[in-house]
Amino acid sequence: LANGAKAFGERESKLSVFFHGVSKGIIQTDQDAWWYLYQSKKETSTYRKLKSRLKEILLENLCHLDISLRDFTDYQEAYYECHKKWALVKILIGQNAHMNAMEMAKKLLKRTMKYDFVHLSMDITSYLRGQFALRESNEKKYQEAARQFEYYREVYDAENLAEDLFAILTAKFVNTRSPQVKFDSAIQERYDRLVPLLQKFDSYRLHLNGRLIELMKYKTNHNYASALAACDDAIRFFDSK
């Protein structure tokens, strides 16, 4: 909210009063806002417009979030900064400033690879392979970027397979309200495709969903010894990341 304060300054407008009421915890519900701003007990079209404008300004200021004011982990800081810089690269691309965009993208790729940001790495290598071919005519750089893109595309597909299967199993659990979720033939087929991918790739997102699915499978079969061993193995894996 510090960035929002800079945006509003000390102006005594309804918008400013609304923002400071929210930031100080005075306004926590719409009902609080109606009374604080208008001494009213019901919503008005004026309030809806004011709320929409406040949300718009706060969202615009997200790109200027000062992470030094927050207790972020290194991973959280990297996540925010990498997505912010990729957005800047996309803006440069839109302005045909490809030389600057390429330099920023190459530096950014090193960080997205370090922190296992698979989707970002796939997008960046997709962009760079085209630039190395079309603008630099550098076959060696193109081949390397193309190889990296194919790798991250495979990992991304594996992550989505695991995430989709976990979502299906979770939905089954919620809808049936049963502590046991059966692995029917369709689910088993997907799980069989997932197992070798877990052995091939060490993506955080892939293993998070994949190992949760593994635990569901052992629980369904009442194989608690294997479930315990899987938990120990998962702890070792994530500790090493």
Coordinates of N, CA and C in Angstrom, one line a residue:
L1 N 0.8 -1.2 0.0 CA 0.0 0.0 0.0 C 0.9 1.3 0.0
A2 N 2.1 1.1 0.3 CA 3.0 2.3 0.3 C 3.0 3.0 -1.1
N3 N 3.0 2.2 -2.2 CA 3.0 2.7 -3.5 C 1.7 3.4 -3.8
G4 N 0.6 2.9 -3.2 CA -0.6 3.6 -3.4 C -0.6 4.9 -2.7
A5 N 0.0 5.0 -1.5 CA 0.1 6.3 -0.8 C 0.8 7.3 -1.7
K6 N 1.8 6.9 -2.4 CA 2.6 7.9 -3.2 C 1.7 8.3 -4.4
A7 N 0.8 7.4 -4.9 CA -0.1 7.8 -6.0 C -1.1 8.8 -5.6
F8 N -1.6 8.7 -4.4 CA -2.7 9.6 -3.9 C -2.1 10.8 -3.2
G9 N -0.9 10.7 -2.6 CA -0.4 11.9 -1.9 C -1.3 12.3 -0.8
E10 N -1.3 13.6 -0.6 CA -2.1 14.1 0.5 C -3.4 14.8 0.0
R11 N -3.8 14.5 -1.2 CA -5.0 15.1 -1.7 C -6.2 14.7 -0.9
E12 N -7.1 15.7 -0.5 CA -8.2 15.4 0.2 C -9.4 15.2 -0.7
S13 N -9.3 14.1 -1.5 CA -10.5 13.7 -2.3 C -11.1 12.5 -1.7
K14 N -12.3 12.2 -2.2 CA -13.0 11.0 -1.8 C -12.1 9.7 -2.0
L15 N -11.4 9.7 -3.2 CA -10.5 8.6 -3.5 C -9.4 8.5 -2.5
S16 N -8.8 9.6 -2.1 CA -7.7 9.6 -1.2 C -8.2 9.2 0.2
V17 N -9.4 9.7 0.6 CA -10.0 9.3 1.9 C -10.3 7.8 1.9
F18 N -10.8 7.3 0.8 CA -11.1 5.9 0.7 C -9.8 5.0 0.8
F19 N -8.7 5.4 0.1 CA -7.5 4.7 0.2 C -6.9 4.7 1.6
H20 N -6.8 5.8 2.2 CA -6.3 5.9 3.6 C -7.1 5.2 4.6
G21 N -8.4 5.1 4.4 CA -9.3 4.4 5.3 C -9.0 2.9 5.2
V22 N -8.8 2.4 3.9 CA -8.4 1.0 3.7 C -7.1 0.7 4.3
S23 N -6.1 1.5 4.0 CA -4.7 1.2 4.4 C -4.5 1.3 5.9
K24 N -5.3 2.0 6.6 CA -5.2 2.1 8.1 C -6.1 1.1 8.8
G25 N -6.9 0.3 8.0 CA -7.7 -0.7 8.6 C -9.1 -0.2 9.1
I26 N -9.4 1.0 8.8 CA -10.7 1.6 9.2 C -11.8 1.0 8.4
I27 N -11.5 0.8 7.1 CA -12.5 0.2 6.1 C -12.1 -1.2 5.8
Q28 N -12.9 -2.1 6.2 CA -12.6 -3.5 6.0 C -13.7 -4.2 5.2
T29 N -14.9 -3.6 5.1 CA -16.0 -4.1 4.3 C -16.7 -3.0 3.5
D30 N -17.5 -3.4 2.6 CA -18.3 -2.4 1.8 C -19.1 -1.5 2.8
Q31 N -19.7 -2.2 3.8 CA -20.6 -1.5 4.7 C -19.8 -0.4 5.4
D32 N -18.5 -0.7 5.8 CA -17.6 0.2 6.5 C -17.4 1.4 5.6
A33 N -17.2 1.1 4.3 CA -16.9 2.2 3.3 C -18.1 3.1 3.1
W34 N -19.3 2.5 3.0 CA -20.5 3.3 2.8 C -20.6 4.4 3.9
W35 N -20.4 3.9 5.1 CA -20.6 4.8 6.3 C -19.4 5.8 6.4
Y36 N -18.2 5.3 6.2 CA -17.0 6.2 6.3 C -17.0 7.3 5.3
L37 N -17.4 7.0 4.1 CA -17.3 8.0 3.0 C -18.6 8.8 2.8
Y38 N -19.8 8.2 3.1 CA -21.0 8.9 2.7 C -22.0 9.0 3.9
Q39 N -21.6 8.4 5.0 CA -22.6 8.3 6.2 C -23.9 7.6 5.7
S40 N -23.7 6.6 4.8 CA -24.9 5.9 4.3 C -24.8 4.4 4.7
K41 N -26.0 3.8 4.7 CA -26.1 2.4 5.1 C -26.4 1.5 3.9
K42 N -26.3 2.1 2.7 CA -26.6 1.3 1.5 C -25.6 1.8 0.4
E43 N -25.4 0.8 -0.6 CA -24.5 1.1 -1.7 C -25.2 2.0 -2.7
T44 N -24.3 2.8 -3.3 CA -24.8 3.8 -4.4 C -23.9 3.6 -5.6
S45 N -24.4 4.1 -6.7 CA -23.6 4.0 -8.0 C -22.3 4.8 -7.9
T46 N -22.4 5.9 -7.1 CA -21.2 6.7 -6.9 C -20.1 5.9 -6.2
Y47 N -20.5 5.1 -5.2 CA -19.6 4.3 -4.4 C -19.0 3.2 -5.3
R48 N -19.8 2.6 -6.1 CA -19.3 1.5 -7.0 C -18.3 2.1 -8.0
K49 N -18.5 3.3 -8.5 CA -17.5 3.9 -9.4 C -16.2 4.2 -8.7
L50 N -16.4 4.7 -7.5 CA -15.2 5.1 -6.7 C -14.4 3.9 -6.3
K51 N -15.0 2.8 -6.0 CA -14.4 1.5 -5.6 C -13.6 1.0 -6.8
S52 N -14.3 1.0 -8.0 CA -13.7 0.5 -9.2 C -12.5 1.4 -9.6
R53 N -12.5 2.7 -9.4 CA -11.4 3.5 -9.7 C -10.2 3.3 -8.7
L54 N -10.5 3.0 -7.5 CA -9.5 2.7 -6.5 C -8.8 1.4 -6.8
K55 N -9.5 0.4 -7.2 CA -9.0 -0.9 -7.6 C -8.1 -0.7 -8.8
E56 N -8.5 0.1 -9.8 CA -7.7 0.3 -11.0 C -6.4 1.0 -10.7
I57 N -6.4 2.0 -9.8 CA -5.2 2.7 -9.5 C -4.2 1.7 -8.7
L58 N -4.7 1.0 -7.8 CA -3.9 0.1 -7.0 C -3.3 -1.0 -7.9
L59 N -4.0 -1.5 -8.9 CA -3.5 -2.6 -9.8 C -2.4 -2.0 -10.7
E60 N -2.6 -0.7 -11.1 CA -1.6 -0.1 -11.9 C -0.3 0.1 -11.1
N61 N -0.4 0.3 -9.8 CA 0.8 0.5 -9.0 C 1.5 -0.8 -8.6
L62 N 0.9 -1.9 -8.9 CA 1.6 -3.2 -8.6 C 2.9 -3.3 -9.2
C63 N 3.1 -2.8 -10.4 CA 4.4 -2.9 -11.1 C 5.4 -2.0 -10.5
H64 N 5.0 -1.2 -9.6 CA 6.0 -0.3 -8.9 C 6.2 -0.7 -7.4
L65 N 5.7 -2.0 -7.1 CA 5.8 -2.5 -5.7 C 7.3 -2.5 -5.3
D66 N 7.5 -1.9 -4.1 CA 8.9 -1.9 -3.6 C 9.1 -3.1 -2.7
I67 N 9.7 -4.1 -3.2 CA 9.9 -5.4 -2.5 C 10.8 -5.2 -1.3
S68 N 11.5 -4.2 -1.2 CA 12.4 -4.0 -0.1 C 11.6 -3.7 1.2
L69 N 10.3 -3.3 1.0 CA 9.5 -3.0 2.1 C 8.8 -4.3 2.6
R70 N 9.0 -5.4 1.9 CA 8.3 -6.6 2.3 C 9.3 -7.7 2.7
D71 N 8.8 -8.6 3.5 CA 9.7 -9.7 4.0 C 9.6 -10.8 3.1
F72 N 10.2 -10.6 1.8 CA 10.1 -11.7 0.8 C 11.3 -12.6 1.0
T73 N 11.1 -13.9 0.6 CA 12.2 -14.8 0.5 C 12.9 -14.5 -0.8
D74 N 14.0 -15.1 -1.0 CA 14.8 -15.0 -2.3 C 13.9 -15.4 -3.5
Y75 N 13.2 -16.5 -3.3 CA 12.4 -17.1 -4.3 C 11.2 -16.1 -4.7
Q76 N 10.6 -15.6 -3.7 CA 9.5 -14.7 -3.9 C 9.9 -13.4 -4.6
E77 N 11.1 -12.9 -4.2 CA 11.7 -11.7 -4.8 C 12.0 -12.0 -6.2
A78 N 12.6 -13.1 -6.5 CA 12.9 -13.5 -7.9 C 11.7 -13.7 -8.7
Y79 N 10.6 -14.3 -8.2 CA 9.4 -14.5 -8.9 C 8.8 -13.1 -9.4
Y80 N 8.8 -12.2 -8.4 CA 8.2 -10.9 -8.7 C 9.1 -10.1 -9.8
E81 N 10.4 -10.1 -9.5 CA 11.3 -9.3 -10.4 C 11.3 -9.9 -11.8
C82 N 11.3 -11.3 -11.9 CA 11.4 -11.9 -13.2 C 10.2 -11.6 -14.1
H83 N 9.0 -11.7 -13.4 CA 7.8 -11.4 -14.2 C 7.7 -9.9 -14.6
K84 N 8.2 -9.1 -13.7 CA 8.2 -7.7 -14.0 C 9.1 -7.4 -15.2
K85 N 10.3 -8.0 -15.2 CA 11.2 -7.7 -16.2 C 10.8 -8.3 -17.6
W86 N 10.1 -9.5 -17.5 CA 9.6 -10.0 -18.7 C 8.5 -9.1 -19.3
A87 N 7.7 -8.5 -18.4 CA 6.7 -7.6 -18.9 C 7.4 -6.4 -19.6
L88 N 8.5 -5.9 -19.1 CA 9.2 -4.8 -19.7 C 9.8 -5.3 -21.0
V89 N 10.3 -6.5 -21.1 CA 10.8 -7.0 -22.4 C 9.6 -7.0 -23.4
K90 N 8.4 -7.4 -23.1 CA 7.3 -7.5 -24.0 C 6.9 -6.1 -24.4
I91 N 7.1 -5.1 -23.5 CA 6.8 -3.7 -23.9 C 7.8 -3.2 -24.9
L92 N 9.1 -3.5 -24.7 CA 10.2 -3.2 -25.6 C 9.9 -3.8 -27.0
I93 N 9.5 -5.1 -27.0 CA 9.2 -5.8 -28.3 C 8.1 -5.0 -29.0
G94 N 7.1 -4.6 -28.3 CA 6.0 -3.9 -28.9 C 6.4 -2.6 -29.5
Q95 N 7.5 -2.0 -29.0 CA 8.0 -0.8 -29.5 C 9.1 -1.0 -30.5
N96 N 9.3 -2.2 -30.9 CA 10.3 -2.6 -31.9 C 11.7 -2.3 -31.4
A97 N 11.9 -2.3 -30.1 CA 13.3 -2.0 -29.5 C 13.9 -3.4 -29.3
H98 N 14.1 -4.2 -30.3 CA 14.5 -5.6 -30.2 C 15.9 -5.7 -29.6
M99 N 16.8 -4.8 -29.9 CA 18.2 -5.0 -29.4 C 18.2 -4.9 -27.9
N100 N 17.5 -3.9 -27.3 CA 17.4 -3.8 -25.9 C 16.6 -4.9 -25.3
A101 N 15.5 -5.3 -26.0 CA 14.7 -6.5 -25.5 C 15.5 -7.7 -25.4
M102 N 16.4 -8.0 -26.5 CA 17.2 -9.2 -26.5 C 18.2 -9.2 -25.4
E103 N 18.8 -8.1 -25.1 CA 19.8 -8.0 -24.0 C 19.2 -8.3 -22.7
M104 N 18.0 -7.7 -22.5 CA 17.3 -7.9 -21.2 C 16.9 -9.4 -21.1
A105 N 16.4 -9.9 -22.2 CA 15.9 -11.3 -22.2 C 17.0 -12.3 -21.9
K106 N 18.1 -12.1 -22.5 CA 19.3 -13.0 -22.2 C 19.7 -13.0 -20.8
K107 N 19.7 -11.8 -20.1 CA 20.1 -11.8 -18.7 C 19.0 -12.4 -17.9
L108 N 17.7 -12.1 -18.3 CA 16.6 -12.6 -17.5 C 16.5 -14.1 -17.5
L109 N 16.9 -14.7 -18.7 CA 16.8 -16.2 -18.8 C 17.7 -16.9 -17.8
K110 N 18.9 -16.3 -17.5 CA 19.8 -16.9 -16.5 C 19.1 -17.0 -15.1
R111 N 18.3 -16.0 -14.8 CA 17.6 -16.0 -13.5 C 16.4 -16.9 -13.5
T112 N 15.7 -16.9 -14.6 CA 14.5 -17.8 -14.6 C 14.9 -19.3 -14.6
M113 N 16.0 -19.6 -15.2 CA 16.5 -21.0 -15.1 C 17.0 -21.3 -13.7
K114 N 17.6 -20.4 -13.1 CA 18.1 -20.6 -11.7 C 17.0 -20.9 -10.7
Y115 N 15.9 -20.2 -10.9 CA 14.8 -20.4 -9.9 C 13.7 -21.3 -10.5
D116 N 13.9 -22.0 -11.6 CA 13.0 -23.0 -12.0 C 11.7 -22.4 -12.5
F117 N 11.7 -21.3 -13.1 CA 10.5 -20.7 -13.6 C 10.3 -21.2 -15.0
V118 N 9.7 -22.3 -15.1 CA 9.6 -23.1 -16.4 C 8.9 -22.3 -17.5
H119 N 7.7 -21.8 -17.1 CA 6.9 -21.1 -18.2 C 7.6 -19.9 -18.7
L120 N 8.2 -19.1 -17.8 CA 8.9 -17.9 -18.2 C 10.1 -18.3 -19.1
S121 N 10.8 -19.3 -18.7 CA 12.0 -19.8 -19.5 C 11.6 -20.3 -20.8
M122 N 10.5 -20.9 -20.9 CA 10.0 -21.4 -22.2 C 9.6 -20.2 -23.1
D123 N 8.9 -19.2 -22.6 CA 8.6 -18.0 -23.3 C 9.8 -17.2 -23.8
I124 N 10.8 -17.1 -22.9 CA 12.0 -16.3 -23.2 C 12.8 -17.0 -24.3
T125 N 13.0 -18.3 -24.2 CA 13.8 -19.1 -25.2 C 13.0 -19.1 -26.5
S126 N 11.7 -19.1 -26.5 CA 10.9 -19.0 -27.7 C 11.2 -17.7 -28.5
Y127 N 11.3 -16.6 -27.7 CA 11.5 -15.3 -28.3 C 13.0 -15.3 -28.8
L128 N 13.9 -15.7 -28.0 CA 15.3 -15.6 -28.4 C 15.7 -16.4 -29.6
R129 N 15.1 -17.6 -29.7 CA 15.5 -18.5 -30.9 C 15.1 -17.8 -32.2
G130 N 14.0 -17.1 -32.2 CA 13.5 -16.3 -33.3 C 14.5 -15.2 -33.6
Q131 N 14.9 -14.5 -32.6 CA 15.8 -13.3 -32.8 C 17.1 -13.7 -33.2
F132 N 17.7 -14.8 -32.7 CA 19.0 -15.3 -33.1 C 19.0 -15.7 -34.6
A133 N 17.8 -16.2 -35.1 CA 17.7 -16.7 -36.4 C 17.5 -15.5 -37.4
L134 N 16.5 -14.6 -37.0 CA 16.1 -13.6 -37.9 C 16.9 -12.3 -37.9
R135 N 17.4 -12.0 -36.7 CA 18.1 -10.7 -36.6 C 19.6 -10.8 -36.5
E136 N 20.1 -11.9 -35.9 CA 21.6 -12.1 -35.9 C 22.1 -13.1 -36.9
S137 N 21.2 -13.9 -37.4 CA 21.6 -15.0 -38.3 C 22.7 -15.9 -37.7
N138 N 22.6 -16.1 -36.4 CA 23.6 -16.9 -35.7 C 23.0 -18.3 -35.5
E139 N 23.5 -19.2 -36.3 CA 22.9 -20.6 -36.2 C 23.3 -21.3 -34.9
K140 N 24.5 -21.1 -34.4 CA 24.8 -21.7 -33.1 C 23.9 -21.2 -31.9
K141 N 23.7 -19.9 -31.9 CA 22.9 -19.4 -30.8 C 21.4 -19.8 -31.0
Y142 N 21.0 -19.9 -32.3 CA 19.6 -20.3 -32.6 C 19.5 -21.8 -32.1
Q143 N 20.4 -22.7 -32.4 CA 20.3 -24.1 -32.1 C 20.2 -24.3 -30.6
E144 N 21.1 -23.5 -29.8 CA 21.1 -23.6 -28.4 C 19.7 -23.1 -27.8
A145 N 19.2 -22.0 -28.3 CA 17.9 -21.5 -27.8 C 16.8 -22.4 -28.2
A146 N 16.9 -23.0 -29.4 CA 15.8 -24.0 -29.8 C 15.9 -25.2 -28.9
R147 N 17.1 -25.7 -28.6 CA 17.2 -26.8 -27.7 C 16.6 -26.5 -26.3
Q148 N 16.9 -25.3 -25.8 CA 16.4 -24.9 -24.5 C 14.9 -24.8 -24.5
F149 N 14.4 -24.2 -25.6 CA 12.9 -24.1 -25.7 C 12.3 -25.5 -25.7
E150 N 12.8 -26.4 -26.5 CA 12.2 -27.8 -26.5 C 12.2 -28.4 -25.2
Y151 N 13.3 -28.2 -24.4 CA 13.4 -28.8 -23.1 C 12.3 -28.2 -22.2
Y152 N 12.2 -26.9 -22.1 CA 11.3 -26.3 -21.2 C 9.8 -26.5 -21.7
R153 N 9.6 -26.7 -23.0 CA 8.3 -27.1 -23.4 C 7.9 -28.4 -22.9
E154 N 8.8 -29.4 -22.9 CA 8.6 -30.7 -22.4 C 8.3 -30.7 -20.9
V155 N 9.1 -29.9 -20.2 CA 8.8 -29.8 -18.8 C 7.5 -29.1 -18.5
Y156 N 7.2 -28.1 -19.2 CA 5.9 -27.4 -19.1 C 4.7 -28.3 -19.3
D157 N 4.8 -29.2 -20.4 CA 3.8 -30.1 -20.7 C 3.7 -31.1 -19.5
A158 N 4.8 -31.6 -19.0 CA 4.8 -32.5 -17.9 C 4.1 -31.9 -16.6
E159 N 4.4 -30.6 -16.4 CA 3.8 -29.9 -15.2 C 2.3 -29.8 -15.4
N160 N 1.9 -29.5 -16.6 CA 0.4 -29.4 -16.8 C -0.3 -30.8 -16.7
L161 N 0.4 -31.8 -17.1 CA -0.2 -33.2 -17.0 C -0.4 -33.5 -15.5
A162 N 0.6 -33.2 -14.7 CA 0.5 -33.5 -13.2 C -0.5 -32.6 -12.6
E163 N -0.5 -31.3 -13.0 CA -1.5 -30.4 -12.4 C -2.9 -30.7 -12.7
D164 N -3.1 -31.1 -14.0 CA -4.5 -31.5 -14.4 C -4.9 -32.8 -13.7
L165 N -4.0 -33.8 -13.6 CA -4.4 -35.0 -12.9 C -4.7 -34.8 -11.4
F166 N -3.9 -33.9 -10.8 CA -4.1 -33.6 -9.4 C -5.5 -32.9 -9.2
A167 N -5.8 -32.0 -10.1 CA -7.1 -31.3 -10.1 C -8.3 -32.2 -10.2
I168 N -8.1 -33.2 -11.2 CA -9.2 -34.2 -11.4 C -9.4 -35.0 -10.1
L169 N -8.3 -35.5 -9.5 CA -8.4 -36.3 -8.3 C -9.0 -35.5 -7.1
T170 N -8.6 -34.2 -7.0 CA -9.1 -33.3 -5.9 C -10.6 -33.1 -6.1
A171 N -11.0 -32.9 -7.4 CA -12.4 -32.7 -7.7 C -13.2 -33.9 -7.3
K172 N -12.7 -35.1 -7.6 CA -13.4 -36.3 -7.3 C -13.5 -36.5 -5.8
F173 N -12.5 -36.1 -5.1 CA -12.5 -36.2 -3.6 C -13.6 -35.3 -3.0
V174 N -13.7 -34.1 -3.5 CA -14.6 -33.1 -3.0 C -16.0 -33.5 -3.4
N175 N -16.3 -33.9 -4.6 CA -17.6 -34.3 -5.1 C -18.2 -35.5 -4.5
T176 N -17.3 -36.5 -4.2 CA -17.8 -37.8 -3.6 C -17.8 -37.7 -2.1
R177 N -17.0 -36.7 -1.5 CA -16.9 -36.6 -0.1 C -16.4 -37.9 0.6
S178 N -15.6 -38.6 -0.2 CA -15.0 -39.9 0.3 C -13.6 -39.7 0.6
P179 N -13.1 -40.4 1.7 CA -11.6 -40.3 2.0 C -10.8 -41.1 1.0
Q180 N -11.4 -41.9 0.2 CA -10.7 -42.7 -0.8 C -11.1 -42.2 -2.2
V181 N -10.1 -42.0 -3.1 CA -10.4 -41.7 -4.5 C -9.9 -42.8 -5.3
K182 N -10.8 -43.4 -6.1 CA -10.4 -44.5 -7.0 C -9.6 -44.1 -8.2
F183 N -8.6 -44.8 -8.6 CA -7.8 -44.6 -9.8 C -8.5 -45.4 -10.9
D184 N -9.4 -44.8 -11.6 CA -10.1 -45.6 -12.7 C -9.0 -45.7 -13.9
S185 N -9.5 -46.4 -15.0 CA -8.5 -46.7 -16.1 C -8.0 -45.4 -16.7
A186 N -8.8 -44.4 -16.8 CA -8.3 -43.1 -17.5 C -7.3 -42.4 -16.6
I187 N -7.6 -42.4 -15.3 CA -6.6 -41.8 -14.3 C -5.3 -42.6 -14.3
Q188 N -5.5 -43.9 -14.2 CA -4.3 -44.7 -14.2 C -3.4 -44.5 -15.4
E189 N -4.0 -44.4 -16.6 CA -3.3 -44.2 -17.8 C -2.5 -42.9 -17.7
R190 N -3.1 -41.8 -17.2 CA -2.4 -40.6 -17.0 C -1.3 -40.7 -16.0
Y191 N -1.5 -41.4 -15.0 CA -0.5 -41.6 -13.9 C 0.7 -42.3 -14.5
D192 N 0.4 -43.4 -15.3 CA 1.5 -44.1 -15.9 C 2.3 -43.3 -16.8
R193 N 1.7 -42.3 -17.5 CA 2.5 -41.4 -18.3 C 3.3 -40.4 -17.4
L194 N 2.8 -40.1 -16.2 CA 3.5 -39.1 -15.4 C 4.7 -39.7 -14.7
V195 N 4.7 -41.0 -14.3 CA 5.8 -41.6 -13.6 C 7.2 -41.4 -14.2
P196 N 7.4 -41.7 -15.5 CA 8.7 -41.5 -16.1 C 9.1 -40.0 -16.2
L197 N 8.1 -39.1 -16.3 CA 8.4 -37.7 -16.4 C 8.9 -37.2 -15.0
L198 N 8.5 -37.8 -13.9 CA 9.0 -37.4 -12.6 C 10.4 -37.8 -12.5
Q199 N 10.8 -38.9 -13.1 CA 12.2 -39.4 -13.1 C 13.1 -38.6 -14.0
K200 N 12.5 -38.0 -15.1 CA 13.3 -37.3 -16.1 C 13.5 -35.9 -15.7
F201 N 12.5 -35.2 -15.1 CA 12.6 -33.8 -14.8 C 12.6 -33.5 -13.3
D202 N 13.2 -32.4 -12.9 CA 13.2 -32.1 -11.5 C 12.5 -30.8 -11.2
S203 N 11.6 -30.4 -12.0 CA 10.8 -29.2 -11.8 C 10.0 -29.2 -10.5
Y204 N 10.1 -28.1 -9.8 CA 9.4 -28.0 -8.5 C 7.9 -28.2 -8.6
R205 N 7.3 -27.5 -9.6 CA 5.9 -27.6 -9.8 C 5.4 -29.0 -10.2
L206 N 6.2 -29.7 -11.1 CA 5.9 -31.0 -11.5 C 6.0 -32.0 -10.3
H207 N 7.0 -31.9 -9.5 CA 7.1 -32.8 -8.4 C 6.2 -32.5 -7.2
L208 N 5.8 -31.3 -7.1 CA 4.8 -31.0 -6.0 C 3.5 -31.7 -6.3
N209 N 3.0 -31.5 -7.5 CA 1.7 -32.2 -7.9 C 1.9 -33.7 -8.0
G210 N 3.0 -34.1 -8.7 CA 3.2 -35.5 -8.9 C 3.3 -36.3 -7.6
R211 N 4.0 -35.8 -6.6 CA 4.2 -36.5 -5.4 C 2.9 -36.5 -4.5
L212 N 2.1 -35.5 -4.7 CA 0.8 -35.5 -4.0 C -0.1 -36.5 -4.6
I213 N 0.0 -36.7 -5.9 CA -0.8 -37.8 -6.6 C -0.3 -39.1 -6.1
E214 N 1.0 -39.3 -6.0 CA 1.5 -40.5 -5.5 C 1.0 -40.9 -4.2
L215 N 0.9 -39.9 -3.3 CA 0.4 -40.2 -1.9 C -1.1 -40.6 -2.0
M216 N -1.8 -39.9 -2.9 CA -3.2 -40.3 -3.0 C -3.4 -41.7 -3.4
K217 N -2.5 -42.1 -4.4 CA -2.6 -43.5 -4.9 C -2.3 -44.5 -3.8
Y218 N -1.2 -44.3 -3.0 CA -0.9 -45.2 -1.9 C -2.0 -45.2 -0.8
K219 N -2.6 -44.0 -0.6 CA -3.7 -44.0 0.4 C -4.9 -44.8 -0.1
T220 N -5.2 -44.7 -1.3 CA -6.3 -45.4 -1.9 C -6.1 -46.9 -1.8
N221 N -4.9 -47.4 -1.9 CA -4.5 -48.8 -1.8 C -4.2 -49.2 -0.3
H222 N -4.4 -48.3 0.6 CA -4.1 -48.5 2.0 C -2.6 -49.0 2.2
N223 N -1.8 -48.5 1.3 CA -0.3 -48.8 1.4 C 0.4 -47.7 2.2
Y224 N 0.2 -47.7 3.5 CA 0.7 -46.6 4.3 C 2.3 -46.6 4.5
A225 N 2.8 -47.8 4.4 CA 4.3 -47.9 4.5 C 4.9 -47.2 3.3
S226 N 4.4 -47.5 2.1 CA 4.9 -46.8 0.9 C 4.6 -45.3 0.9
A227 N 3.5 -44.9 1.5 CA 3.2 -43.5 1.6 C 4.2 -42.8 2.5
L228 N 4.6 -43.4 3.6 CA 5.6 -42.9 4.5 C 6.9 -42.7 3.8
A229 N 7.3 -43.8 3.0 CA 8.5 -43.7 2.3 C 8.5 -42.6 1.3
A230 N 7.4 -42.5 0.6 CA 7.2 -41.4 -0.4 C 7.4 -40.0 0.2
C231 N 6.8 -39.9 1.4 CA 6.9 -38.6 2.1 C 8.4 -38.3 2.4
D232 N 9.1 -39.3 2.9 CA 10.5 -39.1 3.2 C 11.3 -38.7 2.0
D233 N 11.0 -39.4 0.9 CA 11.7 -39.1 -0.4 C 11.4 -37.7 -0.9
A234 N 10.1 -37.3 -0.7 CA 9.7 -36.0 -1.2 C 10.4 -34.9 -0.3
I235 N 10.6 -35.1 1.0 CA 11.3 -34.2 1.8 C 12.7 -34.0 1.4
R236 N 13.3 -35.1 1.1 CA 14.7 -35.1 0.6 C 14.8 -34.3 -0.7
F237 N 13.9 -34.5 -1.6 CA 13.9 -33.9 -2.9 C 13.8 -32.4 -2.8
F238 N 12.8 -31.9 -2.0 CA 12.5 -30.5 -1.9 C 13.6 -29.8 -1.0
D239 N 14.2 -30.5 -0.1 CA 15.3 -29.9 0.7 C 16.5 -29.7 -0.2
S240 N 16.6 -30.4 -1.3 CA 17.8 -30.3 -2.2 C 17.6 -29.2 -3.2
K241 N 16.4 -28.7 -3.3 CA 16.1 -27.7 -4.4 C 16.6 -26.3 -4.0

